[in-house]
XYZ file of N, CA and C in Angstrom:
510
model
N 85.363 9.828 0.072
C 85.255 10.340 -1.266
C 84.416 11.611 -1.255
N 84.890 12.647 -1.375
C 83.978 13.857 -1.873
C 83.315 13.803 -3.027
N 82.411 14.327 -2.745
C 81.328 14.859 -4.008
C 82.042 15.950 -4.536
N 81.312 15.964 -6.348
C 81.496 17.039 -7.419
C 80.845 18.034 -6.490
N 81.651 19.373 -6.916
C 80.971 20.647 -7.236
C 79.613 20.695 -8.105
N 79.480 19.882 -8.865
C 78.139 19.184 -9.637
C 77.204 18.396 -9.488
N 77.399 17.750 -8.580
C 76.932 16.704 -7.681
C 76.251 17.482 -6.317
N 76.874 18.347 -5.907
C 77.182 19.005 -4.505
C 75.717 20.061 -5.006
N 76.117 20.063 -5.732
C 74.689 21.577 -6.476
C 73.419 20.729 -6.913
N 73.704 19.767 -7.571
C 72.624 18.991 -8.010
C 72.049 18.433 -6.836
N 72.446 18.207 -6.311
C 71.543 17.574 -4.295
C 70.893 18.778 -3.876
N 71.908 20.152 -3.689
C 71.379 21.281 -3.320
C 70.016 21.385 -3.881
N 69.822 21.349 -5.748
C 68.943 22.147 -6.030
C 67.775 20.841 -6.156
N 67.699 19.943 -5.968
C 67.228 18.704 -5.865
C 66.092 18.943 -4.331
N 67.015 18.677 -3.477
C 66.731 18.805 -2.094
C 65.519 20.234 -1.761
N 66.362 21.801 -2.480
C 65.768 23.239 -2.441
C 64.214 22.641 -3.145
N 63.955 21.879 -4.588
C 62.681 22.057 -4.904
C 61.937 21.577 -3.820
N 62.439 20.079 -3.629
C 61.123 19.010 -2.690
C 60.991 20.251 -1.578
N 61.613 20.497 -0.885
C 61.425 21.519 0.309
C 60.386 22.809 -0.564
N 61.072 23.193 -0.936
C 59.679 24.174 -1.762
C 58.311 24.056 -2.358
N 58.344 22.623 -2.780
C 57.010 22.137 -3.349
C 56.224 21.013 -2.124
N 57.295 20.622 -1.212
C 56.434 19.451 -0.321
C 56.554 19.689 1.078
N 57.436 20.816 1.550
C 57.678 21.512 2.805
C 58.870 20.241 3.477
N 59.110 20.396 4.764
C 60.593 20.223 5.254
C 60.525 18.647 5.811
N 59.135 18.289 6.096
C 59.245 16.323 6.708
C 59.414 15.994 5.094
N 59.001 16.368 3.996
C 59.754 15.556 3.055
C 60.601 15.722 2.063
N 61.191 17.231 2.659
C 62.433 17.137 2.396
C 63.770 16.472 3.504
N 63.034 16.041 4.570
C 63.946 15.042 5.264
C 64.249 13.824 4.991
N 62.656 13.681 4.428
C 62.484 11.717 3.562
C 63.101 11.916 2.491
N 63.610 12.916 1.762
C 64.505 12.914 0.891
C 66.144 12.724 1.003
N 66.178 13.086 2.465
C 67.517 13.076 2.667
C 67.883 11.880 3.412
N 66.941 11.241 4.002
C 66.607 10.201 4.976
C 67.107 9.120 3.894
N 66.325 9.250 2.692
C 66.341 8.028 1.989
C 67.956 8.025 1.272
N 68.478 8.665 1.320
C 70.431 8.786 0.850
C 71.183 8.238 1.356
N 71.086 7.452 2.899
C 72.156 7.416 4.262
C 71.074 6.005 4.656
N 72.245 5.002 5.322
C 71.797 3.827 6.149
C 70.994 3.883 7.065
N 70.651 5.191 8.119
C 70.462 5.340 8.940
C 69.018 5.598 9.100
N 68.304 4.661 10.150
C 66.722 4.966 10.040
C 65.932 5.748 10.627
N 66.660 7.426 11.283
C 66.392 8.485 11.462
C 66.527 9.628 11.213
N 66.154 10.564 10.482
C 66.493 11.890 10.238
C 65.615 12.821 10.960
N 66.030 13.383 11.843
C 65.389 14.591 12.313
C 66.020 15.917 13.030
N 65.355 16.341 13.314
C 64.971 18.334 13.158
C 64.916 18.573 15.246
N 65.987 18.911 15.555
C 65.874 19.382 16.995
C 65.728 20.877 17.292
N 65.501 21.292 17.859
C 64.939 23.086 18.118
C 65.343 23.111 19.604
N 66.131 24.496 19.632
C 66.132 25.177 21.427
C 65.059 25.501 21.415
N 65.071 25.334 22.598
C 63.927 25.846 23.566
C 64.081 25.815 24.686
N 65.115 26.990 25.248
C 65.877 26.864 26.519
C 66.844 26.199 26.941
N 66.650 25.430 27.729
C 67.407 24.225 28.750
C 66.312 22.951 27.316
N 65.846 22.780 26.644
C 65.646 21.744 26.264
C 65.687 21.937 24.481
N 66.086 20.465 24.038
C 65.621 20.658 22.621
C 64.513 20.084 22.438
N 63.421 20.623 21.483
C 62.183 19.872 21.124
C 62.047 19.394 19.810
N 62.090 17.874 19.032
C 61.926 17.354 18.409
C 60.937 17.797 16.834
N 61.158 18.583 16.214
C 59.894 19.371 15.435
C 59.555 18.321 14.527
N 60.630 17.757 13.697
C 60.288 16.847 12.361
C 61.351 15.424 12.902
N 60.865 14.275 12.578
C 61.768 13.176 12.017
C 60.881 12.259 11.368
N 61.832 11.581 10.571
C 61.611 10.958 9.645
C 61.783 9.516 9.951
N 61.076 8.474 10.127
C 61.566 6.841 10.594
C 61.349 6.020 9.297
N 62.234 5.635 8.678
C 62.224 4.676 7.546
C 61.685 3.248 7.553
N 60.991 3.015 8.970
C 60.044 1.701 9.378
C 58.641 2.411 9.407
N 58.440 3.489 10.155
C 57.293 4.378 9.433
C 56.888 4.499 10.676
N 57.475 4.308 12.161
C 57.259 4.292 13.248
C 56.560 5.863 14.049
N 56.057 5.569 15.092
C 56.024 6.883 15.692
C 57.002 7.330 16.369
N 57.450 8.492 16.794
C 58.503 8.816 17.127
C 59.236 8.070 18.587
N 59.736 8.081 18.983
C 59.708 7.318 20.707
C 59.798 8.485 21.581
N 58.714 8.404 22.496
C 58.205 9.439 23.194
C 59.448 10.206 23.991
N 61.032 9.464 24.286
C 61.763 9.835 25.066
C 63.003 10.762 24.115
N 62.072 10.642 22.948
C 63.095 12.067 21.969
C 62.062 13.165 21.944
N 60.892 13.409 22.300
C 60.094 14.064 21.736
C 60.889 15.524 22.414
N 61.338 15.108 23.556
C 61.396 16.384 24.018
C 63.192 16.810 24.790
N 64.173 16.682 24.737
C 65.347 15.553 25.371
C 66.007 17.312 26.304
N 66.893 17.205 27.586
C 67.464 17.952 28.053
C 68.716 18.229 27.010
N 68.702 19.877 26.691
C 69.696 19.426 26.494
C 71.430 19.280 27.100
N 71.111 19.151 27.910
C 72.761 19.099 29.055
C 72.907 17.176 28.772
N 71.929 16.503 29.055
C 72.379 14.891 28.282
C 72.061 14.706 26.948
N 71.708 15.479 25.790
C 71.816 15.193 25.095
C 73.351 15.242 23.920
N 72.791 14.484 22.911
C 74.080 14.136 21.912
C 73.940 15.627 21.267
N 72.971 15.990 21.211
C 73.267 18.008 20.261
C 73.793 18.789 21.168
N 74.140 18.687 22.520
C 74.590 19.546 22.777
C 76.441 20.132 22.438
N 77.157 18.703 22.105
C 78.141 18.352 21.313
C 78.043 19.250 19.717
N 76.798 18.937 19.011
C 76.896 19.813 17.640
C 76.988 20.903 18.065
N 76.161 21.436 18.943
C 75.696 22.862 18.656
C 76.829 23.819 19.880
N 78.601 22.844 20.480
C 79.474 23.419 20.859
C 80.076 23.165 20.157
N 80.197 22.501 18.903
C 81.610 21.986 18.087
C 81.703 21.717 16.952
N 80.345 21.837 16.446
C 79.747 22.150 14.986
C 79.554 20.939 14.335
N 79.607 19.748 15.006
C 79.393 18.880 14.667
C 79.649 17.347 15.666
N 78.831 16.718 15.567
C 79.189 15.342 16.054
C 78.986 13.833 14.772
N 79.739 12.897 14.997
C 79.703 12.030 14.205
C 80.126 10.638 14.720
N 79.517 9.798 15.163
C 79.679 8.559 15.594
C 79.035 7.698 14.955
N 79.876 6.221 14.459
C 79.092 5.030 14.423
C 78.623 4.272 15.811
N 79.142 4.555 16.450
C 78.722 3.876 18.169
C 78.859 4.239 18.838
N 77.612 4.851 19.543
C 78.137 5.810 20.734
C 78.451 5.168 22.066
N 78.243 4.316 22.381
C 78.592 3.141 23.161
C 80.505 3.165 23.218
N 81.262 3.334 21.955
C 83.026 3.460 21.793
C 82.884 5.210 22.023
N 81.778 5.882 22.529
C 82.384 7.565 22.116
C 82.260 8.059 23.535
N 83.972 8.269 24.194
C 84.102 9.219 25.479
C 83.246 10.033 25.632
N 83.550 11.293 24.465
C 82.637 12.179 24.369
C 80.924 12.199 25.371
N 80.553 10.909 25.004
C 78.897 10.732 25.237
C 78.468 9.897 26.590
N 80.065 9.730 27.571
C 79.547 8.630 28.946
C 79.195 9.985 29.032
N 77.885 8.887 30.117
C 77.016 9.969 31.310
C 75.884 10.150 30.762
N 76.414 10.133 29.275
C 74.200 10.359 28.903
C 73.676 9.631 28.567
N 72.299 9.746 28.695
C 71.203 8.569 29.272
C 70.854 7.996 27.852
N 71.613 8.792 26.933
C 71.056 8.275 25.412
C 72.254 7.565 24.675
N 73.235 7.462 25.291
C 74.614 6.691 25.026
C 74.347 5.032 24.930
N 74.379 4.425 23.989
C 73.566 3.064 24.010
C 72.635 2.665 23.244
N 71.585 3.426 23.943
C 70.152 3.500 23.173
C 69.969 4.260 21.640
N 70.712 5.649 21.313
C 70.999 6.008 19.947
C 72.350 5.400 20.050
N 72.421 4.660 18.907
C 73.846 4.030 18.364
C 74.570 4.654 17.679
N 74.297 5.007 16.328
C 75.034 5.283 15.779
C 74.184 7.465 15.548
N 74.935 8.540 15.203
C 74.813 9.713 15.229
C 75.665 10.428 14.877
N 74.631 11.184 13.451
C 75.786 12.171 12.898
C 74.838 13.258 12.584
N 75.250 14.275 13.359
C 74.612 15.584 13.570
C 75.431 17.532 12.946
N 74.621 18.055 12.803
C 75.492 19.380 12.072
C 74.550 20.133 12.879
N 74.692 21.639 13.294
C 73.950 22.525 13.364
C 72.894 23.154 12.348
N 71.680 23.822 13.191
C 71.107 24.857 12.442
C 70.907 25.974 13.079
N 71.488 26.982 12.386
C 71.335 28.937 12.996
C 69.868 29.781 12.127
N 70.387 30.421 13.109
C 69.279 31.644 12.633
C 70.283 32.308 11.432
N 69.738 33.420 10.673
C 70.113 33.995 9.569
C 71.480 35.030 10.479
N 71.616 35.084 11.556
C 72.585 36.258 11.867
C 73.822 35.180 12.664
N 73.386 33.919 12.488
C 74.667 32.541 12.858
C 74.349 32.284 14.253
N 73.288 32.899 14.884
C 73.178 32.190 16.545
C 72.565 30.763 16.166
N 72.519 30.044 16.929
C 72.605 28.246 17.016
C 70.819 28.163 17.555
N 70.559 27.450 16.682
C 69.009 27.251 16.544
C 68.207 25.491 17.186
N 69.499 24.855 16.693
C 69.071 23.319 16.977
C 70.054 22.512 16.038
N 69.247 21.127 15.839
C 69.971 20.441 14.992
C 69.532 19.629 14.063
N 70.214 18.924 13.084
C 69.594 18.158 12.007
C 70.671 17.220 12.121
N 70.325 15.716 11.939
C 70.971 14.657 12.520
C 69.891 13.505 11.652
N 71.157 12.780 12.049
C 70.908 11.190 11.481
C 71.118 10.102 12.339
N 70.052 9.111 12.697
C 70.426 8.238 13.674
C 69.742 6.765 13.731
N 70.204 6.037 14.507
C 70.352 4.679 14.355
C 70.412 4.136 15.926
N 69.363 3.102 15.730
C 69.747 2.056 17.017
C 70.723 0.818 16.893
N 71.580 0.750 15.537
C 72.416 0.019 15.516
C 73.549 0.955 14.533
N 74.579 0.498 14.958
C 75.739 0.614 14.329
C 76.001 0.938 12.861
N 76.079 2.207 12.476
C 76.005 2.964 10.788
C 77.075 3.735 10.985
N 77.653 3.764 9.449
C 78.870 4.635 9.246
C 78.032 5.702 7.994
N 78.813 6.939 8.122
C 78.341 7.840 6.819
C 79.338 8.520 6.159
N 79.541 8.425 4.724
C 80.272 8.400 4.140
C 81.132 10.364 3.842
N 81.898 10.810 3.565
C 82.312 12.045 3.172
C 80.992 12.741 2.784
N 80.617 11.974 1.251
C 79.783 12.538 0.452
C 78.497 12.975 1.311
N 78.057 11.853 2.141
C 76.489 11.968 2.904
C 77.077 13.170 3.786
N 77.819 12.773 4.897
C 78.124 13.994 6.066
C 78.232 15.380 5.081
N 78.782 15.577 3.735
C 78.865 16.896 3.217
C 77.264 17.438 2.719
N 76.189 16.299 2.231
C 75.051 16.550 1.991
C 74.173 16.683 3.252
N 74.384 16.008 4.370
C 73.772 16.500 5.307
C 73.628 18.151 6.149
N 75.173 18.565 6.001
C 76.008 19.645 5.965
C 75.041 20.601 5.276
N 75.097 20.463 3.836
C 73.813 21.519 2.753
C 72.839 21.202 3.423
N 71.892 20.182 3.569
C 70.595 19.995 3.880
C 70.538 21.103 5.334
N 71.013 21.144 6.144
C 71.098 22.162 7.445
C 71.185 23.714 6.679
N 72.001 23.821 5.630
C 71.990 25.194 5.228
C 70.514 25.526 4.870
N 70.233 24.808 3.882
C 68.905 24.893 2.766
C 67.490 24.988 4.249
N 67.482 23.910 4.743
C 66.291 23.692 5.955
C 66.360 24.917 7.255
N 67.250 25.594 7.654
C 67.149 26.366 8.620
C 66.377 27.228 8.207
N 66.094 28.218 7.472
C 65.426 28.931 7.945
C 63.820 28.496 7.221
N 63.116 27.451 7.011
C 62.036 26.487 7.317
C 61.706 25.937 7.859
N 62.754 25.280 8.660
C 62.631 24.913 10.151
C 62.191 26.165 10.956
N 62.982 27.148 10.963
C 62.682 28.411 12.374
C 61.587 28.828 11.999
N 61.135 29.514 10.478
C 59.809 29.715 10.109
C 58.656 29.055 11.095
N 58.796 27.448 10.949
C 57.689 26.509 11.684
C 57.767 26.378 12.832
N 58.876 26.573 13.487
C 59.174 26.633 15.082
C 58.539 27.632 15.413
N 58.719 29.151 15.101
C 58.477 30.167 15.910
C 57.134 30.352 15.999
N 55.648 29.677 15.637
C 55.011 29.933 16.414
C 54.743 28.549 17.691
N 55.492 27.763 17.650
C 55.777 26.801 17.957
C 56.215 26.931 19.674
N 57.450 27.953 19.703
C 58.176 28.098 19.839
C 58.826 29.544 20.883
N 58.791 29.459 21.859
C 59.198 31.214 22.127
C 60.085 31.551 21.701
N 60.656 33.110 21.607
C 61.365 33.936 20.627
C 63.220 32.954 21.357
N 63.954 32.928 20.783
C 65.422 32.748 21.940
C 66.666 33.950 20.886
N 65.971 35.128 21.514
C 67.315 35.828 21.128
C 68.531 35.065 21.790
N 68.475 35.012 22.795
C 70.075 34.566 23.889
C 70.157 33.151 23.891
N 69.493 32.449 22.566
C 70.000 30.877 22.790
C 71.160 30.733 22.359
N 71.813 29.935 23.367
C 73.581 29.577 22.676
C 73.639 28.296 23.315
N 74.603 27.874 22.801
C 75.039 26.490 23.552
C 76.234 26.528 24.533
């Protein structure tokens, strides 16, 4: 089921304040709290690796030390950030994902890109699960905005974070 054009704007401008008045971890708990899934977070290049900047755990957990920092040649973003998107309820049923060490262990994953303002590929914003979640049209299209609206607040907070990556691509 797609969302209104009214609906679609009202999330937008919903989503744009909290990010403006509470900065970008809670405008993730905003988006976190929309979708089954008890992860939302914020991946960043940084070379050969992505680094973990924001997530959100809906148990209130600390992050698990083996995302903090992930390659990305086994990771599941390296799929978004060649194909503009990935979306699995089980990555365990997804060809796509034999061979990586996170196939199993993240279950379910639905990921979109984030660019810099001139469209080079920055990282990712994703939703994830150690068990089995589906996400609906409407969520995957709001997750979709939430990547528009958050990129360049995300790169803002990365770059001193962060070294410069003119030549990051996937």
């Amino acid at each position: 089921m797609n969302s209104t054009p009214d609906t679609a704007a009202a999330f937008s401008e919903n989503l744009g304040e909290v990010l403006r008045k509470h900065g970008v971890q809670e405008a993730l708990r905003h988006l976190n709290a929309g979708v089954p899934h008890r992860y939302t977070a914020v991946f960043v290049l940084d070379g050969d690796l992505l680094r973990n900047l924001y997530m959100v755990d809906k148990l209130g957990e600390a992050r698990p030390e083996q995302l903090a920092v992930v390659p990305l040649g086994s990771s599941f973003c390296q799929f978004v950030l060649r194909d503009g998107r990935l979306c699995t309820e089980d990555s365990r049923e997804e060809r796509l994902l034999d061979g990586s060490p996170y196939q199993g262990m993240v279950i379910a994953y639905h990921g979109v890109p984030l660019t810099h303002g001139d469209g080079r590929l920055a990282g990712t914003l994703c939703h994830f699960d150690l068990v089995r979640q589906s996400l609906s049209e409407a969520q995957f299209e709001r997750l979709q905005q939430a990547a528009r609206l958050l990129s360049d607040h995300v790169l803002r907070a990365a770059s001193p974070r962060l070294p410069d990556q003119p030549g990051a691509t996937a």
